[in-house]
Amino acid sequence: RKEVEQDPGPFNVPEGATVAFNCTYSNSASQSFFWYRQDCRKEPKLLMSVYSSGNEDGRFTAQLNRASQYISLLIRDSKLSDSATYLCVVNDGVPTFGRGTSLIVHP
Amino acid sequence: EAGVTQFPSHSVIEKGQTVTLRCDPISGHDNLYWYRRVMGKEIKFLLHFVKESKQDESGMPNNRFLAERTGGTYSTLKVQPAELEDSGVYFCASSQGVQMYEQYFGPGTRLTVT
């Protein structure tokens, strides 16, 4: 099965910082893309879907670049509560998860 | 509304033993999925039920794994006999529709095979 790749991090940033993660995927036929958040020893929870036109939800912005086959997640004004692992998911009929990027926001 | 529940939350068994994991989806959700995350790896899809039928079982690793969903309600995932590499977290998810963003994940069962 095709891969989804993420930088595992950790990204260690101070509160208020802006941080961005990228995720590359190898299957050019992939149709839908998502970012999930997973807290330690918890289940994944949908953060946002990623649309071709890009989408924004509060401090979070997701973008898709089909030509270069990557999606990105931008978090502005980081909060301590944003500390988690962020999973990239690409769905080409069967969901394929990345290993996740760890974010640590410190005071 | 109750979420997806999974039982047990933790299971420690010896190699060669049998373990059965259970998932209770959100009431009314026809779609039920099993995933697992082994140590150091990404979450991987195992299979997808629509009601009691297996829609896609392409992710099942081998014939030691058997998933059932009799009656289209709860589902079980049996591992027999368990091997060391089966250790990991097994997640269940359910949804009303078939879109990924509609899936709600359960808390997972942490399986340790010694």
XYZ file of C-alpha atoms in Angstrom:
221
model
C 0.000 0.000 0.000
C 1.133 3.527 -0.759
C 2.673 5.540 2.022
C 1.838 8.705 3.836
C 4.872 10.386 5.355
C 5.162 12.870 8.168
C 8.047 14.384 10.089
C 7.684 12.746 13.518
C 9.078 15.794 15.329
C 8.751 16.625 18.112
C 8.083 20.236 17.319
C 8.779 22.103 20.518
C 7.336 25.631 20.410
C 6.455 28.352 22.909
C 2.911 29.458 23.519
C 1.764 31.910 20.905
C 4.021 30.577 18.204
C 2.926 29.599 14.732
C 3.829 26.083 13.660
C 3.316 24.201 10.424
C 3.376 20.524 9.571
C 3.564 18.899 6.196
C 2.497 15.475 5.071
C 3.374 13.894 1.737
C 1.454 11.145 0.036
C 2.453 8.925 -2.834
C -0.875 7.955 -4.418
C -1.783 10.691 -6.869
C -5.296 9.229 -7.151
C -6.083 9.937 -3.506
C -9.330 11.797 -3.157
C -9.768 12.896 0.407
C -7.460 14.147 3.082
C -7.752 14.771 6.788
C -5.894 15.903 9.839
C -6.558 14.061 13.082
C -5.369 14.881 16.551
C -4.363 12.162 18.984
C -3.620 12.785 22.622
C -1.393 10.390 24.519
C -3.074 7.001 24.976
C -6.308 8.295 23.516
C -8.169 7.677 20.294
C -7.689 9.814 17.182
C -10.170 12.631 16.762
C -10.919 14.465 13.545
C -9.394 17.924 13.531
C -10.369 18.947 10.039
C -10.888 17.770 6.505
C -8.607 19.217 3.850
C -10.252 20.632 0.763
C -8.685 21.533 -2.552
C -9.389 25.182 -1.913
C -7.898 25.030 1.554
C -9.870 25.543 4.710
C -9.595 27.362 7.968
C -11.104 26.689 11.367
C -10.150 29.274 13.919
C -6.426 29.063 14.521
C -6.048 26.063 12.226
C -5.525 26.204 8.475
C -5.202 23.187 6.216
C -4.067 23.213 2.619
C -3.721 20.680 -0.154
C -1.154 20.790 -2.917
C -2.076 18.094 -5.432
C 0.757 18.900 -7.824
C 3.372 18.264 -5.168
C 1.246 15.691 -3.330
C 1.345 17.146 0.126
C -1.036 18.572 2.665
C -0.180 21.034 5.376
C -1.521 22.112 8.726
C -0.799 25.541 10.159
C -1.518 26.332 13.783
C -1.437 29.973 14.795
C -1.148 31.335 18.326
C -0.310 27.929 19.788
C -1.883 26.993 23.109
C -0.598 24.570 25.712
C -3.657 22.452 24.934
C -2.517 22.034 21.339
C 0.174 19.639 22.546
C -0.650 16.332 20.883
C 0.239 14.139 17.941
C -1.190 15.260 14.620
C -2.007 12.493 12.177
C -2.314 12.948 8.459
C -4.836 10.635 6.790
C -5.203 10.067 3.071
C -8.194 8.162 1.812
C -8.065 6.435 -1.562
C -10.805 4.014 -0.653
C -8.997 2.744 2.392
C -7.750 5.257 4.955
C -3.964 5.441 5.152
C -2.516 7.097 8.212
C 0.818 8.784 8.664
C 2.803 8.025 11.810
C 2.015 11.446 13.184
C 3.862 14.596 14.126
C 4.346 15.331 17.794
C 3.766 18.900 18.938
C 4.814 20.172 22.351
C 3.740 23.680 23.276
C 5.559 25.027 26.336
C 4.925 28.093 28.491
C -25.358 9.879 23.299
C -22.913 7.094 24.135
C -19.801 6.923 22.000
C -18.022 3.917 20.584
C -17.016 1.592 23.385
C -14.403 -1.131 23.380
C -13.721 -3.962 25.765
C -11.367 -4.725 27.352
C -9.319 -1.567 27.632
C -6.198 -3.622 28.237
C -5.349 -7.259 27.681
C -2.136 -9.092 28.458
C -1.870 -12.622 27.110
C 0.833 -15.132 26.366
C 1.941 -16.075 22.899
C -0.262 -18.816 21.561
C -3.326 -17.833 23.546
C -6.580 -16.521 22.144
C -7.999 -13.068 22.738
C -11.323 -11.606 21.696
C -11.789 -7.869 21.485
C -15.228 -6.320 21.426
C -16.520 -3.110 19.909
C -19.923 -1.548 20.468
C -20.587 1.116 17.860
C -22.746 4.167 18.269
C -26.375 3.114 18.040
C -27.665 3.287 14.486
C -24.256 3.292 12.843
C -24.230 0.703 10.076
C -20.530 1.151 9.324
C -17.963 -0.317 11.668
C -14.212 -0.299 11.177
C -11.292 -1.970 12.888
C -7.812 -0.446 12.930
C -4.642 -1.234 14.813
C -1.448 0.518 15.705
C 1.547 -1.625 16.490
C 4.447 -0.093 18.376
C 6.346 2.488 16.397
C 4.116 2.178 13.361
C 1.206 4.058 11.927
C -2.438 3.212 12.473
C -3.514 0.691 9.859
C -6.944 -0.177 8.565
C -8.005 -3.771 9.139
C -11.550 -4.079 7.879
C -14.913 -2.454 7.333
C -18.365 -3.846 8.087
C -21.588 -2.565 6.668
C -24.160 -3.946 9.040
C -23.194 -7.616 9.366
C -21.373 -7.867 6.031
C -17.659 -7.454 5.483
C -17.326 -4.660 2.957
C -13.546 -4.596 2.877
C -11.173 -6.855 4.773
C -8.079 -6.042 2.758
C -6.153 -4.930 5.832
C -6.508 -8.129 7.838
C -2.931 -9.326 8.340
C -3.460 -13.081 8.220
C -5.879 -15.865 9.010
C -5.160 -15.711 12.721
C -7.506 -12.752 12.819
C -11.269 -13.250 12.625
C -13.771 -10.425 12.771
C -17.486 -10.898 13.147
C -20.494 -8.667 13.465
C -23.423 -10.974 13.908
C -26.718 -9.112 13.879
C -25.067 -5.962 12.655
C -24.608 -4.464 16.096
C -21.455 -5.086 18.111
C -18.362 -6.615 16.558
C -15.659 -8.920 17.826
C -12.098 -9.344 16.657
C -10.508 -12.618 17.654
C -6.807 -13.318 17.455
C -5.971 -17.004 17.585
C -3.222 -17.902 18.266
C -1.706 -14.585 19.300
C 1.870 -13.796 18.318
C 4.278 -11.247 19.786
C 3.909 -8.945 16.767
C 0.173 -8.653 17.413
C 0.865 -6.365 20.362
C -0.497 -2.889 19.854
C -3.621 -0.803 20.186
C -6.739 -1.935 18.376
C -9.201 0.809 17.558
C -12.764 0.477 16.442
C -14.660 3.247 14.702
C -18.243 3.596 13.561
C -20.154 5.896 11.285
C -23.568 6.434 9.792
C -22.230 7.249 6.336
C -19.121 6.043 4.579
C -17.106 9.247 4.624
C -13.924 9.151 6.682
C -14.810 12.363 8.475
C -17.968 10.734 9.803
C -16.092 8.092 11.762
C -16.021 8.187 15.532
C -13.222 6.225 17.140
C -13.445 4.184 20.279
C -10.823 4.460 23.031
C -8.996 1.371 21.816
C -7.896 -1.906 23.358
C -4.242 -2.136 24.278
C -3.096 -5.702 23.617
C 0.192 -7.004 24.940
C 1.366 -10.449 23.891
C 4.231 -11.787 25.987
